[in-house]
Amino acid sequence: MLCQECGKRPATLHFTKIIGGEKTEFHICESCAREKGDMIPGTPNGFSIHNLLSGLLNFESAGGAKPTPPPRCENCGLTYSQFSKLGRFGCSSCYTYFADRLDPLFRRVHGNTVHVGKVPKRTGGLLKYKRELESMKRELQLRIEREEFEAAAQLRDRIRELERNLNEA
Amino acid sequence: MNERFFREALSDWMKGGGPEPDIVISSRVRIARNIRSHPFPLLATNQQAREVQDLVRQVVAADGQQQLGEYEFLSLDQLSDLQKRVLVEKHLISPALANESRGGAVILSANEAVSIMVNEEDHLRIQCLKPGFQLKETWELANRIDDWFESRLEYAYDEKKGYLTSCPTNVGTGIRASVMMHLPALVITQQMNRILNAITQVGLAVRGIYGEGSEATGNLFQVSNQITLGQTEEEIIDNLHNVTRQLMEHERAARHKLMQESRVRLLDRISRSYGILCHAAVIDSKEAAQRLSDVRLGVDLGLIQTVSPQMLNELTVVTQPGFLQMASGEKLTPEDRDIRRAEMIRQRLNPAR
Ligand SMILES: [Zn+2]
Ligand SMILES: [Zn+2]
């Protein structure tokens, strides 16, 4: 099926919109979808980014390989299929419960899956400790393997100190 | 309640001009944040939405004065539909907050440069606006306000995914930066489609000025970042900053070319629009926007000297339906509005009469 916007590229996104019992279908290619941004002309109420997103999500699950039981957020109760219809999460825990399925979506929307920006100062302090701790533990393992016991003992003491700080924080 | 928010079309920040005012009308940065302990507004009960509003209210009551100067905390349910509409037309709140929110509120600084929405799509939407091309300054202001809330509220944050937002399009930095640009020469010379294409290639989006679903009226375009995950805030701002600069250069080159190659035709078009605005008895919003765009171009090119850019900014806002209605104090039919609109424009452009 060809894209109904440009009529050139194959349509890869398919939407169904039902307004007042009237069903309208849209078939467009990704590049047109991106170009139109929020709005696809010819639709009376416009097409919000959420509709577009939900199209992406439905499409992915429709074309998916093996049917696994869809996840559900234990915190707010939102199911993955509800999420894919709404295009929005119910709470911050949804990110954890749907984690397995989100990276392909993030890659499509953002081209990336990992945050590299701002770290809240409060969490940031802890995060720094945790990352330092992990790397020290790896080093400790290495020292022990090399039988550098004096250096290992010093490291062990510093790890304990860090862990104490972490627990107090 | 400060009535000025609803009566005056121009926020104080709009009156100051700002850098590159002939092309960049304003710079805006919005930061989306959520409180960890509460479900996002979509699923929140009325009770939970109220709790979020109370949590935010406490923060603002504690040191809002110090952080924002004079400010007002407006709960949406204390506003009339018309008042909400006026705030939308001034870009101080979104249509979604005005129409759908439960427990919705907005915190406005007195000069209206800061507006913080509560219980919109996310618990907090910190929005900062500055006139002209001041993206970096606007980001610094928004970032400072974010730090303030962050020191008093436990945000929903994940080590790998960053700030967790209601919509997956905002996750990561939660930041949406945008510039509102007047690009008439690029439209006249039919370069816009090509340029819009190029812009979407670098992860930016372009919209009409009144947000989602509206078309670009009066050659005003809002250019904003699309990507929020996998880039730092500084990269996002820099990227938009550089693209805005390039767009400005293209627009200036197109204006220059028009002046050189078709000066008389351009002057004719601009003068006709000015004449119509000065004398029309009925004008719809679309035509008004287009004519105002022509006059703005005329002012920027020095072809019209009797109108100030500030006046044009004001006219762009006061000719919106909500404002017209607010100013007239009665319910207006579309036909009434077109008459009122023409009247308002005539009054402002011909102050002598
Ligand atoms: Zn297409
Ligand atoms: Zn959830």
Short mmCIF file of C-alpha atoms and ligand atoms in Angstrom, two decimals:
data_model
loop_
_atom_site.label_atom_id
_atom_site.label_comp_id
_atom_site.label_asym_id
_atom_site.label_seq_id
_atom_site.Cartn_x
_atom_site.Cartn_y
_atom_site.Cartn_z
CA MET A 1 0.00 0.00 0.00
CA LEU A 2 1.30 3.44 -0.90
CA CYS A 3 1.45 6.41 1.44
CA GLN A 4 -1.69 8.50 1.02
CA GLU A 5 0.25 11.72 1.60
CA CYS A 6 3.07 11.48 -0.90
CA GLY A 7 1.81 8.56 -2.97
CA LYS A 8 5.40 7.50 -3.52
CA ARG A 9 6.79 5.61 -0.58
CA PRO A 10 5.13 2.53 0.91
CA ALA A 11 2.89 3.28 3.88
CA THR A 12 4.38 1.93 7.08
CA LEU A 13 2.12 3.63 9.63
CA HIS A 14 -1.53 2.77 9.78
CA PHE A 15 -4.09 4.56 11.90
CA THR A 16 -7.74 4.06 12.46
CA LYS A 17 -9.71 6.91 13.90
CA ILE A 18 -13.29 6.55 15.00
CA ILE A 19 -15.29 9.70 15.52
CA GLY A 20 -18.98 9.41 16.28
CA GLY A 21 -19.11 5.87 14.92
CA GLU A 22 -17.45 6.93 11.70
CA LYS A 23 -14.29 5.09 10.91
CA THR A 24 -11.45 6.73 9.01
CA GLU A 25 -8.23 5.02 8.09
CA PHE A 26 -4.87 6.60 7.40
CA HIS A 27 -1.91 5.01 5.76
CA ILE A 28 1.24 7.05 5.58
CA CYS A 29 4.97 6.59 5.35
CA GLU A 30 7.33 7.40 8.15
CA SER A 31 8.93 10.33 6.41
CA CYS A 32 5.57 12.00 5.80
CA ALA A 33 4.58 11.34 9.40
CA ARG A 34 7.75 12.97 10.58
CA GLU A 35 7.35 15.86 8.19
CA LYS A 36 3.79 16.54 9.27
CA GLY A 37 4.89 16.54 12.88
CA ASP A 38 1.83 16.94 15.02
CA MET A 39 -0.73 17.34 12.37
CA ILE A 40 -1.85 15.39 9.40
CA PRO A 41 -3.92 17.58 7.11
CA GLY A 42 -7.33 16.38 6.09
CA THR A 43 -8.21 15.13 9.54
CA PRO A 44 -10.81 17.38 11.09
CA ASN A 45 -9.40 17.54 14.60
CA GLY A 46 -5.79 17.27 13.63
CA PHE A 47 -3.65 14.41 14.69
CA SER A 48 -1.84 14.77 17.94
CA ILE A 49 1.56 13.36 18.63
CA HIS A 50 -0.15 10.87 20.94
CA ASN A 51 -2.22 9.43 18.12
CA LEU A 52 0.90 9.17 16.06
CA LEU A 53 2.75 7.50 18.85
CA SER A 54 -0.04 5.12 19.53
CA GLY A 55 0.06 4.24 15.83
CA LEU A 56 3.73 3.44 16.20
CA LEU A 57 3.12 1.30 19.23
CA ASN A 58 0.19 -0.60 17.76
CA PHE A 59 2.09 -1.19 14.63
CA GLU A 60 5.03 -2.63 16.49
CA SER A 61 2.94 -4.94 18.57
CA ALA A 62 0.83 -5.97 15.59
CA GLY A 63 3.85 -6.95 13.56
CA GLY A 64 5.61 -8.45 16.59
CA ALA A 65 7.23 -11.86 16.52
CA LYS A 66 6.07 -14.02 19.44
CA PRO A 67 3.03 -13.27 21.58
CA THR A 68 4.21 -12.90 25.17
CA PRO A 69 1.72 -11.92 27.86
CA PRO A 70 1.61 -8.12 27.80
CA PRO A 71 3.01 -6.49 30.93
CA ARG A 72 1.08 -4.43 33.42
CA CYS A 73 2.33 -1.76 35.81
CA GLU A 74 1.93 -3.14 39.31
CA ASN A 75 2.00 0.34 40.76
CA CYS A 76 -0.71 2.18 38.82
CA GLY A 77 -2.43 -0.72 37.05
CA LEU A 78 -1.90 0.56 33.51
CA THR A 79 -1.55 -2.30 31.03
CA TYR A 80 0.86 -2.16 28.16
CA SER A 81 -1.97 -2.29 25.67
CA GLN A 82 -3.62 0.70 27.37
CA PHE A 83 -0.29 2.48 27.20
CA SER A 84 -0.01 1.75 23.52
CA LYS A 85 -3.47 3.20 22.92
CA LEU A 86 -2.96 6.32 25.06
CA GLY A 87 0.68 6.90 24.22
CA ARG A 88 1.23 7.93 27.82
CA PHE A 89 2.44 6.38 31.03
CA GLY A 90 0.37 6.20 34.19
CA CYS A 91 3.18 6.64 36.69
CA SER A 92 6.95 6.57 36.96
CA SER A 93 6.94 2.81 37.71
CA CYS A 94 5.45 2.10 34.27
CA TYR A 95 8.96 2.75 32.95
CA THR A 96 10.21 -0.22 35.01
CA TYR A 97 7.37 -2.62 34.24
CA PHE A 98 7.38 -1.89 30.51
CA ALA A 99 11.18 -1.60 30.33
CA ASP A 100 11.68 -4.54 27.97
CA ARG A 101 9.51 -2.98 25.32
CA LEU A 102 10.47 0.66 25.60
CA ASP A 103 13.93 0.89 24.09
CA PRO A 104 12.76 0.28 20.51
CA LEU A 105 10.20 3.04 20.99
CA PHE A 106 12.76 5.45 22.46
CA ARG A 107 15.14 4.66 19.65
CA ARG A 108 12.47 5.53 17.13
CA VAL A 109 11.38 8.73 18.81
CA HIS A 110 14.73 10.02 20.06
CA GLY A 111 17.32 7.94 18.25
CA ASN A 112 18.71 7.12 21.70
CA THR A 113 17.88 5.09 24.77
CA VAL A 114 20.07 6.53 27.53
CA HIS A 115 19.84 9.87 29.33
CA VAL A 116 23.05 11.88 29.40
CA GLY A 117 21.71 15.20 30.64
CA LYS A 118 21.03 16.78 33.99
CA VAL A 119 21.29 14.76 37.20
CA PRO A 120 19.26 16.01 40.17
CA LYS A 121 21.71 17.15 42.85
CA ARG A 122 20.06 15.08 45.53
CA THR A 123 20.03 11.82 43.55
CA GLY A 124 23.23 12.91 41.84
CA GLY A 125 25.33 12.65 45.02
CA LEU A 126 24.19 9.09 45.63
CA LEU A 127 24.63 8.17 42.00
CA LYS A 128 28.22 9.35 42.12
CA TYR A 129 28.92 7.25 45.25
CA LYS A 130 27.28 4.20 43.68
CA ARG A 131 29.26 4.46 40.47
CA GLU A 132 32.51 4.97 42.40
CA LEU A 133 31.71 1.99 44.60
CA GLU A 134 31.11 -0.27 41.63
CA SER A 135 34.38 0.62 40.00
CA MET A 136 36.28 0.17 43.31
CA LYS A 137 34.81 -3.28 43.78
CA ARG A 138 35.97 -4.25 40.32
CA GLU A 139 39.42 -2.97 41.15
CA LEU A 140 39.45 -4.85 44.46
CA GLN A 141 38.71 -8.07 42.62
CA LEU A 142 41.59 -7.35 40.27
CA ARG A 143 44.06 -6.66 43.13
CA ILE A 144 43.11 -9.89 44.87
CA GLU A 145 43.58 -11.85 41.67
CA ARG A 146 47.01 -10.28 41.29
CA GLU A 147 47.72 -11.02 44.97
CA GLU A 148 48.38 -7.33 45.71
CA PHE A 149 47.03 -7.72 49.21
CA GLU A 150 48.24 -4.48 50.72
CA ALA A 151 46.56 -2.38 48.04
CA ALA A 152 43.50 -4.61 48.30
CA ALA A 153 43.24 -4.02 52.05
CA GLN A 154 43.37 -0.26 51.57
CA LEU A 155 40.72 -0.48 48.92
CA ARG A 156 38.54 -2.65 51.15
CA ASP A 157 38.67 0.00 53.88
CA ARG A 158 37.70 2.75 51.49
CA ILE A 159 34.84 0.67 50.15
CA ARG A 160 33.54 0.17 53.68
CA GLU A 161 33.72 3.87 54.33
CA LEU A 162 31.83 4.64 51.15
CA GLU A 163 29.19 2.07 51.92
CA ARG A 164 28.72 3.61 55.36
CA ASN A 165 28.25 7.04 53.77
CA LEU A 166 25.81 5.60 51.29
CA ASN A 167 23.72 4.01 54.02
CA GLU A 168 23.58 7.23 55.99
CA ALA A 169 22.51 9.28 52.97
CA MET B 1 -6.33 38.17 41.75
CA ASN B 2 -4.21 40.28 39.46
CA GLU B 3 -6.61 41.40 36.71
CA ARG B 4 -3.75 42.58 34.54
CA PHE B 5 -3.07 38.98 33.44
CA PHE B 6 -6.42 39.00 31.64
CA ARG B 7 -6.79 42.61 30.62
CA GLU B 8 -3.45 43.47 29.07
CA ALA B 9 -2.42 41.77 25.89
CA LEU B 10 1.29 42.25 26.23
CA SER B 11 3.27 40.68 29.00
CA ASP B 12 5.97 42.98 30.35
CA TRP B 13 8.63 40.75 28.87
CA MET B 14 7.20 41.34 25.40
CA LYS B 15 7.68 45.09 25.66
CA GLY B 16 11.46 44.97 26.00
CA GLY B 17 12.36 44.03 22.44
CA GLY B 18 15.31 41.68 22.89
CA PRO B 19 18.03 40.65 20.43
CA GLU B 20 17.21 40.09 16.73
CA PRO B 21 13.63 41.30 17.18
CA ASP B 22 13.02 41.64 13.44
CA ILE B 23 12.96 37.86 13.06
CA VAL B 24 12.87 36.15 16.44
CA ILE B 25 9.79 37.21 18.39
CA SER B 26 10.47 35.18 21.52
CA SER B 27 12.46 32.34 23.06
CA ARG B 28 10.86 29.77 25.29
CA VAL B 29 12.05 26.85 27.40
CA ARG B 30 9.70 24.39 29.04
CA ILE B 31 10.78 21.72 31.51
CA ALA B 32 8.51 18.76 32.33
CA ARG B 33 8.85 17.25 35.79
CA ASN B 34 6.92 14.80 37.97
CA ILE B 35 6.76 14.01 41.64
CA ARG B 36 7.87 10.46 42.35
CA SER B 37 5.21 9.56 44.89
CA HIS B 38 2.19 10.36 42.75
CA PRO B 39 0.75 8.86 39.55
CA PHE B 40 0.92 11.11 36.50
CA PRO B 41 -2.08 13.43 35.95
CA LEU B 42 -3.58 11.03 33.40
CA LEU B 43 -4.34 8.42 36.06
CA ALA B 44 -4.40 10.56 39.20
CA THR B 45 -7.60 10.61 41.21
CA ASN B 46 -9.06 14.01 42.03
CA GLN B 47 -7.66 13.56 45.51
CA GLN B 48 -4.15 12.78 44.23
CA ALA B 49 -4.25 15.70 41.81
CA ARG B 50 -5.17 17.99 44.69
CA GLU B 51 -2.31 16.59 46.76
CA VAL B 52 0.14 17.39 43.96
CA GLN B 53 -1.25 20.92 43.78
CA ASP B 54 -0.82 21.24 47.55
CA LEU B 55 2.77 19.98 47.45
CA VAL B 56 3.62 22.55 44.80
CA ARG B 57 1.72 25.25 46.65
CA GLN B 58 3.81 24.58 49.77
CA VAL B 59 7.07 24.97 47.86
CA VAL B 60 5.90 28.18 46.27
CA ALA B 61 4.55 29.56 49.55
CA ALA B 62 7.92 28.90 51.22
CA ASP B 63 10.19 30.79 48.87
CA GLY B 64 8.29 31.76 45.73
CA GLN B 65 8.80 35.42 46.52
CA GLN B 66 12.56 34.98 46.69
CA GLN B 67 12.72 32.87 43.52
CA LEU B 68 10.13 34.56 41.32
CA GLY B 69 9.65 37.99 42.81
CA GLU B 70 6.02 39.05 42.72
CA TYR B 71 3.89 36.11 41.63
CA GLU B 72 0.37 34.72 41.67
CA PHE B 73 -0.80 31.15 42.26
CA LEU B 74 -3.99 30.67 40.24
CA SER B 75 -6.04 27.54 40.63
CA LEU B 76 -7.79 26.85 37.31
CA ASP B 77 -11.15 26.26 38.95
CA GLN B 78 -11.21 29.87 40.15
CA LEU B 79 -10.97 31.13 36.57
CA SER B 80 -13.79 31.62 34.07
CA ASP B 81 -13.62 29.91 30.67
CA LEU B 82 -12.91 33.27 29.10
CA GLN B 83 -10.05 34.03 31.49
CA LYS B 84 -8.53 30.63 30.72
CA ARG B 85 -8.82 31.32 27.03
CA VAL B 86 -7.04 34.64 27.36
CA LEU B 87 -4.16 32.94 29.21
CA VAL B 88 -3.96 30.43 26.34
CA GLU B 89 -3.87 33.22 23.76
CA LYS B 90 -1.02 34.84 25.69
CA HIS B 91 0.80 31.47 25.68
CA LEU B 92 0.85 31.44 29.48
CA ILE B 93 -1.01 28.14 29.75
CA SER B 94 -1.69 25.34 27.28
CA PRO B 95 -5.12 24.46 25.89
CA ALA B 96 -4.78 21.10 27.65
CA LEU B 97 -4.43 22.75 31.06
CA ALA B 98 -7.35 25.08 30.34
CA ASN B 99 -9.72 22.36 29.14
CA GLU B 100 -8.91 19.02 30.65
CA SER B 101 -6.87 19.27 33.79
CA ARG B 102 -7.96 18.13 37.21
CA GLY B 103 -6.31 20.00 40.05
CA GLY B 104 -4.83 22.32 37.46
CA ALA B 105 -3.07 25.50 38.50
CA VAL B 106 -0.64 28.02 37.15
CA ILE B 107 1.98 30.10 38.92
CA LEU B 108 2.65 33.34 37.08
CA SER B 109 5.45 35.76 37.81
CA ALA B 110 4.19 39.34 37.75
CA ASN B 111 6.01 40.15 34.51
CA GLU B 112 4.68 36.87 33.01
CA ALA B 113 8.16 35.71 32.01
CA VAL B 114 7.70 32.61 34.15
CA SER B 115 4.62 30.44 34.09
CA ILE B 116 4.57 27.14 35.91
CA MET B 117 1.71 24.80 35.08
CA VAL B 118 0.57 22.25 37.64
CA ASN B 119 -1.19 19.01 36.64
CA GLU B 120 -1.00 19.54 32.93
CA GLU B 121 0.25 16.40 31.16
CA ASP B 122 2.99 16.30 33.82
CA HIS B 123 2.83 17.42 37.44
CA LEU B 124 5.04 20.40 36.68
CA ARG B 125 5.70 22.29 33.50
CA ILE B 126 8.14 25.08 34.15
CA GLN B 127 7.96 27.55 31.30
CA CYS B 128 10.17 30.59 30.81
CA LEU B 129 9.83 33.18 28.08
CA LYS B 130 12.11 35.97 26.94
CA PRO B 131 11.73 38.42 24.08
CA GLY B 132 13.85 38.02 20.95
CA PHE B 133 16.64 35.53 20.52
CA GLN B 134 17.71 34.59 24.06
CA LEU B 135 17.60 30.81 24.19
CA LYS B 136 20.58 30.38 26.49
CA GLU B 137 19.40 32.99 28.96
CA THR B 138 15.93 31.45 28.93
CA TRP B 139 17.36 27.98 29.62
CA GLU B 140 19.43 29.33 32.51
CA LEU B 141 16.35 30.85 34.10
CA ALA B 142 14.29 27.68 33.68
CA ASN B 143 17.15 25.56 34.98
CA ARG B 144 17.46 27.70 38.11
CA ILE B 145 13.74 27.34 38.82
CA ASP B 146 14.01 23.60 38.24
CA ASP B 147 16.88 23.42 40.78
CA TRP B 148 14.70 25.23 43.26
CA PHE B 149 11.80 22.75 42.94
CA GLU B 150 14.22 19.85 42.88
CA SER B 151 15.65 20.91 46.23
CA ARG B 152 12.20 20.66 47.79
CA LEU B 153 10.39 17.90 45.87
CA GLU B 154 11.36 14.30 45.15
CA TYR B 155 11.27 14.11 41.35
CA ALA B 156 10.61 10.95 39.35
CA TYR B 157 14.08 10.25 37.98
CA ASP B 158 15.86 7.18 36.69
CA GLU B 159 19.62 6.74 36.33
CA LYS B 160 19.32 5.46 32.77
CA LYS B 161 16.23 7.24 31.48
CA GLY B 162 16.61 10.57 33.25
CA TYR B 163 13.50 12.55 34.18
CA LEU B 164 10.42 10.38 33.81
CA THR B 165 7.55 12.05 32.03
CA SER B 166 4.00 11.17 31.18
CA CYS B 167 4.67 11.08 27.44
CA PRO B 168 7.62 9.10 26.03
CA THR B 169 8.44 12.05 23.75
CA ASN B 170 9.61 14.10 26.75
CA VAL B 171 11.61 11.53 28.74
CA GLY B 172 15.25 12.22 29.57
CA THR B 173 15.80 15.93 29.89
CA GLY B 174 12.09 16.78 29.81
CA ILE B 175 13.08 19.94 28.02
CA ARG B 176 11.33 21.57 25.09
CA ALA B 177 13.05 24.68 23.82
CA SER B 178 11.53 26.79 21.11
CA VAL B 179 11.85 30.04 19.24
CA MET B 180 8.99 31.88 17.59
CA MET B 181 10.14 33.27 14.28
CA HIS B 182 8.61 35.58 11.70
CA LEU B 183 9.69 34.25 8.28
CA PRO B 184 7.65 36.07 5.63
CA ALA B 185 10.39 36.35 3.00
CA LEU B 186 11.08 32.61 3.09
CA VAL B 187 7.36 32.02 2.58
CA ILE B 188 7.05 34.58 -0.23
CA THR B 189 10.07 33.14 -2.03
CA GLN B 190 8.65 29.63 -1.52
CA GLN B 191 11.66 28.25 0.30
CA MET B 192 9.79 27.18 3.40
CA ASN B 193 9.01 23.57 2.44
CA ARG B 194 12.58 22.80 1.58
CA ILE B 195 13.78 24.37 4.81
CA LEU B 196 11.18 22.65 6.96
CA ASN B 197 12.32 19.36 5.52
CA ALA B 198 15.92 20.08 6.42
CA ILE B 199 14.93 21.11 9.92
CA THR B 200 13.14 17.85 10.67
CA GLN B 201 16.27 16.00 9.58
CA VAL B 202 18.21 17.47 12.49
CA GLY B 203 15.72 16.50 15.15
CA LEU B 204 13.74 19.74 15.30
CA ALA B 205 10.06 20.40 14.63
CA VAL B 206 8.15 23.36 13.26
CA ARG B 207 4.63 24.35 14.23
CA GLY B 208 2.10 27.12 13.86
CA ILE B 209 2.09 29.53 16.75
CA TYR B 210 -1.06 28.48 18.55
CA GLY B 211 0.24 25.04 19.34
CA GLU B 212 -0.85 21.58 18.41
CA GLY B 213 -3.16 21.22 15.46
CA SER B 214 -3.08 24.85 14.39
CA GLU B 215 -1.58 26.02 11.16
CA ALA B 216 1.06 28.69 10.89
CA THR B 217 -0.80 31.96 10.73
CA GLY B 218 0.82 35.21 9.75
CA ASN B 219 4.10 33.53 8.79
CA LEU B 220 4.90 32.91 12.44
CA PHE B 221 6.66 29.60 13.04
CA GLN B 222 7.67 27.90 16.22
CA VAL B 223 10.84 25.86 15.89
CA SER B 224 11.54 23.43 18.72
CA ASN B 225 13.60 20.36 19.64
CA GLN B 226 12.05 16.92 19.23
CA ILE B 227 14.69 14.82 20.91
CA THR B 228 14.85 14.83 24.70
CA LEU B 229 16.71 11.58 25.35
CA GLY B 230 20.39 11.00 24.64
CA GLN B 231 21.43 14.64 24.35
CA THR B 232 22.43 17.00 27.11
CA GLU B 233 20.39 20.12 27.73
CA GLU B 234 23.28 22.21 26.45
CA GLU B 235 23.46 20.19 23.22
CA ILE B 236 19.72 20.60 22.71
CA ILE B 237 19.90 24.37 23.25
CA ASP B 238 23.02 24.72 21.09
CA ASN B 239 21.47 22.76 18.25
CA LEU B 240 18.33 24.88 18.25
CA HIS B 241 20.42 28.03 18.66
CA ASN B 242 22.52 27.22 15.59
CA VAL B 243 19.57 26.27 13.43
CA THR B 244 17.75 29.46 14.44
CA ARG B 245 20.83 31.44 13.43
CA GLN B 246 20.88 29.75 10.04
CA LEU B 247 17.17 30.34 9.54
CA MET B 248 17.71 34.00 10.40
CA GLU B 249 20.44 34.27 7.80
CA HIS B 250 18.26 32.64 5.14
CA GLU B 251 15.37 34.95 5.99
CA ARG B 252 17.60 38.04 5.86
CA ALA B 253 19.06 36.95 2.53
CA ALA B 254 15.56 36.40 1.14
CA ARG B 255 14.45 39.84 2.37
CA HIS B 256 17.49 41.40 0.79
CA LYS B 257 16.82 39.66 -2.49
CA LEU B 258 13.18 40.74 -2.48
CA MET B 259 14.20 44.34 -1.84
CA GLN B 260 16.68 44.24 -4.69
CA GLU B 261 14.72 42.34 -7.27
CA SER B 262 11.10 43.22 -6.59
CA ARG B 263 11.08 46.25 -4.38
CA VAL B 264 8.04 47.87 -5.98
CA ARG B 265 5.92 44.73 -5.85
CA LEU B 266 6.93 44.20 -2.23
CA LEU B 267 6.15 47.81 -1.34
CA ASP B 268 2.80 47.46 -3.08
CA ARG B 269 1.91 44.31 -1.16
CA ILE B 270 2.94 45.80 2.17
CA SER B 271 1.19 49.12 1.55
CA ARG B 272 -2.02 47.41 0.48
CA SER B 273 -2.04 45.33 3.63
CA TYR B 274 -1.40 48.43 5.72
CA GLY B 275 -4.20 50.24 3.93
CA ILE B 276 -6.63 47.39 4.51
CA LEU B 277 -5.79 47.18 8.20
CA CYS B 278 -6.24 50.95 8.55
CA HIS B 279 -9.63 50.99 6.86
CA ALA B 280 -11.32 47.59 6.91
CA ALA B 281 -14.70 47.36 8.65
CA VAL B 282 -14.75 43.54 8.84
CA ILE B 283 -11.72 41.26 8.99
CA ASP B 284 -11.35 37.59 9.92
CA SER B 285 -8.48 36.33 12.02
CA LYS B 286 -6.65 34.65 9.19
CA GLU B 287 -6.59 37.73 7.00
CA ALA B 288 -5.67 39.92 9.96
CA ALA B 289 -2.69 37.68 10.74
CA GLN B 290 -1.52 37.73 7.14
CA ARG B 291 -1.87 41.53 6.82
CA LEU B 292 -0.14 42.09 10.14
CA SER B 293 2.71 39.92 8.91
CA ASP B 294 3.06 42.12 5.81
CA VAL B 295 3.06 45.26 7.93
CA ARG B 296 5.63 43.75 10.28
CA LEU B 297 7.86 43.05 7.32
CA GLY B 298 7.33 46.62 6.14
CA VAL B 299 8.36 47.94 9.54
CA ASP B 300 11.45 45.71 9.66
CA LEU B 301 12.51 46.82 6.18
CA GLY B 302 12.01 50.48 7.03
CA LEU B 303 9.18 50.81 4.50
CA ILE B 304 6.67 51.72 7.21
CA GLN B 305 7.81 54.04 9.96
CA THR B 306 4.64 54.92 11.79
CA VAL B 307 4.07 51.55 13.48
CA SER B 308 6.14 50.02 16.30
CA PRO B 309 6.97 46.32 16.52
CA GLN B 310 5.50 46.33 20.01
CA MET B 311 2.19 47.50 18.59
CA LEU B 312 2.26 44.59 16.15
CA ASN B 313 2.94 42.09 18.94
CA GLU B 314 0.02 43.53 20.82
CA LEU B 315 -2.27 43.36 17.79
CA THR B 316 -1.34 39.73 17.21
CA VAL B 317 -2.66 38.89 20.66
CA VAL B 318 -5.66 41.23 20.95
CA THR B 319 -7.14 40.08 17.66
CA GLN B 320 -7.54 36.52 19.04
CA PRO B 321 -11.15 35.53 19.81
CA GLY B 322 -10.81 35.30 23.61
CA PHE B 323 -9.22 38.69 23.89
CA LEU B 324 -11.80 40.37 21.69
CA GLN B 325 -14.52 38.91 23.83
CA MET B 326 -12.79 39.94 27.05
CA ALA B 327 -12.35 43.50 25.77
CA SER B 328 -15.96 43.83 24.67
CA GLY B 329 -17.34 42.29 27.86
CA GLU B 330 -20.07 40.40 26.03
CA LYS B 331 -20.53 37.24 24.03
CA LEU B 332 -19.65 37.77 20.37
CA THR B 333 -20.73 35.87 17.28
CA PRO B 334 -18.00 35.19 14.71
CA GLU B 335 -19.39 38.04 12.61
CA ASP B 336 -19.30 40.39 15.62
CA ARG B 337 -15.74 39.35 16.26
CA ASP B 338 -14.64 40.19 12.72
CA ILE B 339 -16.17 43.65 13.13
CA ARG B 340 -14.60 44.15 16.56
CA ARG B 341 -11.26 42.97 15.27
CA ALA B 342 -11.30 45.45 12.42
CA GLU B 343 -12.30 48.20 14.84
CA MET B 344 -9.48 47.41 17.27
CA ILE B 345 -6.90 47.37 14.53
CA ARG B 346 -8.18 50.66 13.09
CA GLN B 347 -8.08 52.32 16.49
CA ARG B 348 -4.51 51.30 17.12
CA LEU B 349 -3.14 52.03 13.69
CA ASN B 350 -4.89 55.43 13.37
CA PRO B 351 -4.60 56.86 16.88
CA ALA B 352 -5.36 60.37 15.59
CA ARG B 353 -8.93 59.55 14.64
ZN ZN C 1 4.65 9.54 2.26
ZN ZN C 2 2.42 2.81 36.31
#
